[in-house]
Short mmCIF file of C-alpha atoms and ligand atoms in Angstrom, two decimals:
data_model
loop_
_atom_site.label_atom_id
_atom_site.label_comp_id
_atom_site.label_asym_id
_atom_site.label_seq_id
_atom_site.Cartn_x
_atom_site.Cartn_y
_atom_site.Cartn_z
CA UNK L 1 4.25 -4.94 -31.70
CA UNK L 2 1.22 -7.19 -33.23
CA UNK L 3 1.43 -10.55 -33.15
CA UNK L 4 -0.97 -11.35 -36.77
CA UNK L 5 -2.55 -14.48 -34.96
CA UNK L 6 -3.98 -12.79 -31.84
CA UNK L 7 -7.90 -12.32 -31.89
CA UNK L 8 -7.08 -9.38 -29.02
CA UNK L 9 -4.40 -7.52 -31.24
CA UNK L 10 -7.07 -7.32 -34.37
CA UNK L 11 -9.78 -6.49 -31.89
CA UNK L 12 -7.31 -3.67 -29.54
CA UNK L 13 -6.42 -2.37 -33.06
CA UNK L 14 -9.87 -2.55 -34.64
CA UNK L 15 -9.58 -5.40 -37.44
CA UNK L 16 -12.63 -6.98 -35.81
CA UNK L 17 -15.70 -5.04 -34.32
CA UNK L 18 -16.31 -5.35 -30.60
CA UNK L 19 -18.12 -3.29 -28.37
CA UNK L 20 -16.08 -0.42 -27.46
CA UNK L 21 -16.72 1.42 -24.20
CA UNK L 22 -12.98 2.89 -24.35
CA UNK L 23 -9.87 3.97 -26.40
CA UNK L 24 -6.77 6.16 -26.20
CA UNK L 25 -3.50 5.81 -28.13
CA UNK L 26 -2.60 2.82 -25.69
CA UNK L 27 -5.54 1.01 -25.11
CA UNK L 28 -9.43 -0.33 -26.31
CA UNK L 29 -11.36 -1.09 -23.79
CA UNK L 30 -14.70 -3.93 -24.41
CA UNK L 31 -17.13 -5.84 -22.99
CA UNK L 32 -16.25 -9.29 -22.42
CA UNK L 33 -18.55 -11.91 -25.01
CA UNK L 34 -19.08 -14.14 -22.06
CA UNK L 35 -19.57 -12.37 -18.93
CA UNK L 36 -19.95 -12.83 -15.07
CA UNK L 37 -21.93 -10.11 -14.70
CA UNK L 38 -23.49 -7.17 -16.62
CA UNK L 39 -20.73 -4.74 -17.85
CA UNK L 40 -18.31 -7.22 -17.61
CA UNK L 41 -15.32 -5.59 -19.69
CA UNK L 42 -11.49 -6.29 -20.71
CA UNK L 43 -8.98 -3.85 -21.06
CA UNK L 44 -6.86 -4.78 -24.05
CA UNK L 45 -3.62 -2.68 -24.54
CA UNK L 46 -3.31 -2.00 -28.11
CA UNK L 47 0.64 -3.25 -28.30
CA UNK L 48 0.90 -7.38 -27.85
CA UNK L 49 1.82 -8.42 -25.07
CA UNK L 50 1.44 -12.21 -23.63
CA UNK L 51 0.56 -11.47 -19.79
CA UNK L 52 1.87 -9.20 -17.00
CA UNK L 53 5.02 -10.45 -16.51
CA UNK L 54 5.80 -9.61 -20.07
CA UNK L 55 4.06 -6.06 -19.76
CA UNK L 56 6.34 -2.98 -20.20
CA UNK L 57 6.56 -0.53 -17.34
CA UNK L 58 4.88 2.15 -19.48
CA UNK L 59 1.44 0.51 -19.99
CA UNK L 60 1.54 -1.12 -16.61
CA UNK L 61 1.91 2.73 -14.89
CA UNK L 62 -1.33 3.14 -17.21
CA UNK L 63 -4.11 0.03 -16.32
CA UNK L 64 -4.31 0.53 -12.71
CA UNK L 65 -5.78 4.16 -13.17
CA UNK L 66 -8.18 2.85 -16.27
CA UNK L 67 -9.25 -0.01 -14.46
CA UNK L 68 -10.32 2.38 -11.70
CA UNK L 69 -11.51 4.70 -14.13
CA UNK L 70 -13.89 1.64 -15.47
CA UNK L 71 -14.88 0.68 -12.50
CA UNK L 72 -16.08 3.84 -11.48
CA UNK L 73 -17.65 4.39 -14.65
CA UNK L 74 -19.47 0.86 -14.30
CA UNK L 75 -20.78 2.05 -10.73
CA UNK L 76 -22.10 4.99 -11.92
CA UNK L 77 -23.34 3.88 -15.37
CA UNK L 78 -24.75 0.40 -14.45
CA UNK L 79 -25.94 0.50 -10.93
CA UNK L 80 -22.90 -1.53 -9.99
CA UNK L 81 -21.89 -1.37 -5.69
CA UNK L 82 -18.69 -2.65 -6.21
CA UNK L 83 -15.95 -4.19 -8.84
CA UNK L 84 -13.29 -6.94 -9.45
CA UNK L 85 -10.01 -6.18 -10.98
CA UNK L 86 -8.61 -9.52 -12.48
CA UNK L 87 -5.44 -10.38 -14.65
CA UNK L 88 -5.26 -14.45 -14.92
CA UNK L 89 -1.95 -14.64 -16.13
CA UNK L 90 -1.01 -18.45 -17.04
CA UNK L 91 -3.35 -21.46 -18.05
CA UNK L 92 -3.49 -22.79 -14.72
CA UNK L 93 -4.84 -19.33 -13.52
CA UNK L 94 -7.67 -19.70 -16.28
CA UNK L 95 -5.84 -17.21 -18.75
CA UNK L 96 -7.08 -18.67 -22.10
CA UNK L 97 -6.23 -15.52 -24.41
CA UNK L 98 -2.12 -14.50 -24.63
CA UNK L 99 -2.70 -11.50 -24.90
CA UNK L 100 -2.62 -9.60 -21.81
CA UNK L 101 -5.84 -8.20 -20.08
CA UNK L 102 -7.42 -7.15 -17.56
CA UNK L 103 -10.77 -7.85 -16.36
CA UNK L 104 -13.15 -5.59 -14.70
CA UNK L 105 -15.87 -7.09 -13.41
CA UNK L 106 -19.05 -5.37 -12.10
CA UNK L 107 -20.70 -7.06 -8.63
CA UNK L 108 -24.13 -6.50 -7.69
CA UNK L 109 -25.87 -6.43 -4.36
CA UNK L 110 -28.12 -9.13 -5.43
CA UNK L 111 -25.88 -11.18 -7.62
CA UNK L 112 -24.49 -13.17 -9.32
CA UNK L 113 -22.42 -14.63 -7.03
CA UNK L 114 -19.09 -15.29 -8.94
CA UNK L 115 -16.05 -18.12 -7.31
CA UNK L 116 -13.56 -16.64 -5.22
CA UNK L 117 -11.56 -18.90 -3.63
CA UNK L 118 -11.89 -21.01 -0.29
CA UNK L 119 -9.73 -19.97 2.51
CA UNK L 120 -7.70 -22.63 3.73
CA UNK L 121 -5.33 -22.99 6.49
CA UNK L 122 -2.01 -22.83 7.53
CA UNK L 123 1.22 -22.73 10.22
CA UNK L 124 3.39 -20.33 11.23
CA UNK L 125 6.34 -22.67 10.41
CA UNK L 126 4.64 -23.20 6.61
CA UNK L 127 4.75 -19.65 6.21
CA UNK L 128 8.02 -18.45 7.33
CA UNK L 129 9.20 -21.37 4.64
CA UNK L 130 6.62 -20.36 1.92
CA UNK L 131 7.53 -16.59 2.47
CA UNK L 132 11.45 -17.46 2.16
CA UNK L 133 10.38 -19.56 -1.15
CA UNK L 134 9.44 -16.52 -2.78
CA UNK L 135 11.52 -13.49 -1.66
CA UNK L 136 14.50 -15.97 -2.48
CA UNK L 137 13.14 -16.43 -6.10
CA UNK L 138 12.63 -12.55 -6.54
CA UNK L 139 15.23 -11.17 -9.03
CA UNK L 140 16.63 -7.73 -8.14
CA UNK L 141 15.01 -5.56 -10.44
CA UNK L 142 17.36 -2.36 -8.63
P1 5GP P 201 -8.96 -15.11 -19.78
O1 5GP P 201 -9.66 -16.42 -19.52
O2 5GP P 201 -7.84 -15.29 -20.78
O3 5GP P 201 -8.52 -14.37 -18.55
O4 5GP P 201 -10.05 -14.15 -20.42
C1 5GP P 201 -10.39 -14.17 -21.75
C2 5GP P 201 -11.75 -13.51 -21.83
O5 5GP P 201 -11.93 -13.07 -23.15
C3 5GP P 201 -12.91 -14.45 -21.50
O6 5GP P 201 -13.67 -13.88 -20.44
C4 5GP P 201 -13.70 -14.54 -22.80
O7 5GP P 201 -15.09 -14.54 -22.58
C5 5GP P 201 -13.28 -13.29 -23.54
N1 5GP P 201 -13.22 -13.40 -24.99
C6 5GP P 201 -12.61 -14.41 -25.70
N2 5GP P 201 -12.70 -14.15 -27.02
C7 5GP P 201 -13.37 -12.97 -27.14
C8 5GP P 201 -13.77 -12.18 -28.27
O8 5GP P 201 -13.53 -12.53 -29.44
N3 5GP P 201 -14.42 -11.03 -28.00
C9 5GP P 201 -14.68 -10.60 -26.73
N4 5GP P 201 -15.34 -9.44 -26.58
N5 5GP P 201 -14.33 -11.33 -25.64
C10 5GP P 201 -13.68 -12.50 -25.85
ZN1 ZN P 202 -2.04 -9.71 -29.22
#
């Protein structure tokens, strides 16, 4: 499916030009127009999806091993020591394009530093309740 208002369903499907360092029947892979780092690149299934939860089980079994594969490839092709594997899926997580992707961002040795997050702290107690939270809320997918 192709949603005709999403910039990453003309791009996946080639209506717009970006710079393509990957493609098979299911996906175009491209480098990011603002990145964190050099190499930065987004893999864009070529089907519309919004996020991850929406994904279905087909393409998902398929971006794990091409994010690895891009990874690898940016190691090897860039100089890159190591790599980020990112889906933000919501706005609150920073996703600003509904169409689901996946980031794959190469790190350097001697930068940039890119945010993580801050560890924080927490109780036994807060966990045991945060941990029921969520297992409670899972849906059986059996
Ligand atoms: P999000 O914030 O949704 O996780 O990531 C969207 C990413 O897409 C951002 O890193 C942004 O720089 C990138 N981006 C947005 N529009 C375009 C575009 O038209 N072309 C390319 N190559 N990247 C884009
Ligand atoms: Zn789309």
């Amino acid at each position: 499916m192709k949603d005709d208002n999403c910039i990453f369903c003309k791009i996946a499907n080639g209506a717009i030009p970006a710079a393509t360092l990957y493609e098979d029947d299911d996906f175009r892979v491209i480098l990011d127009l603002g990145p964190a780092s050099r190499g930065h690149a987004l893999i864009l299934p070529k089907e519309h999806f919004a996020d991850v939860t929406q994904l279905s089980s087909e393409v998902a079994a398929k971006v794990l091993p091409l994010a690895a594969k891009i990874g690898k490839a940016q190691m090897k092709g860039l100089g890159a020591t190591a790599f980020n594997v990112v889906m933000n899926t919501g706005k609150d997580a920073g996703q600003t394009v509904f169409h689901f992707h996946t980031h794959i961002i190469p790190r350097y040795a001697d930068g940039p530093s890119i945010a993580a997050w801050k560890p924080g702290t927490t109780t036994p107690e807060e966990m045991a309740e945060t941990a029921g939270l969520i297992s409670g809320a899972i849906d059986d997918q059996a």
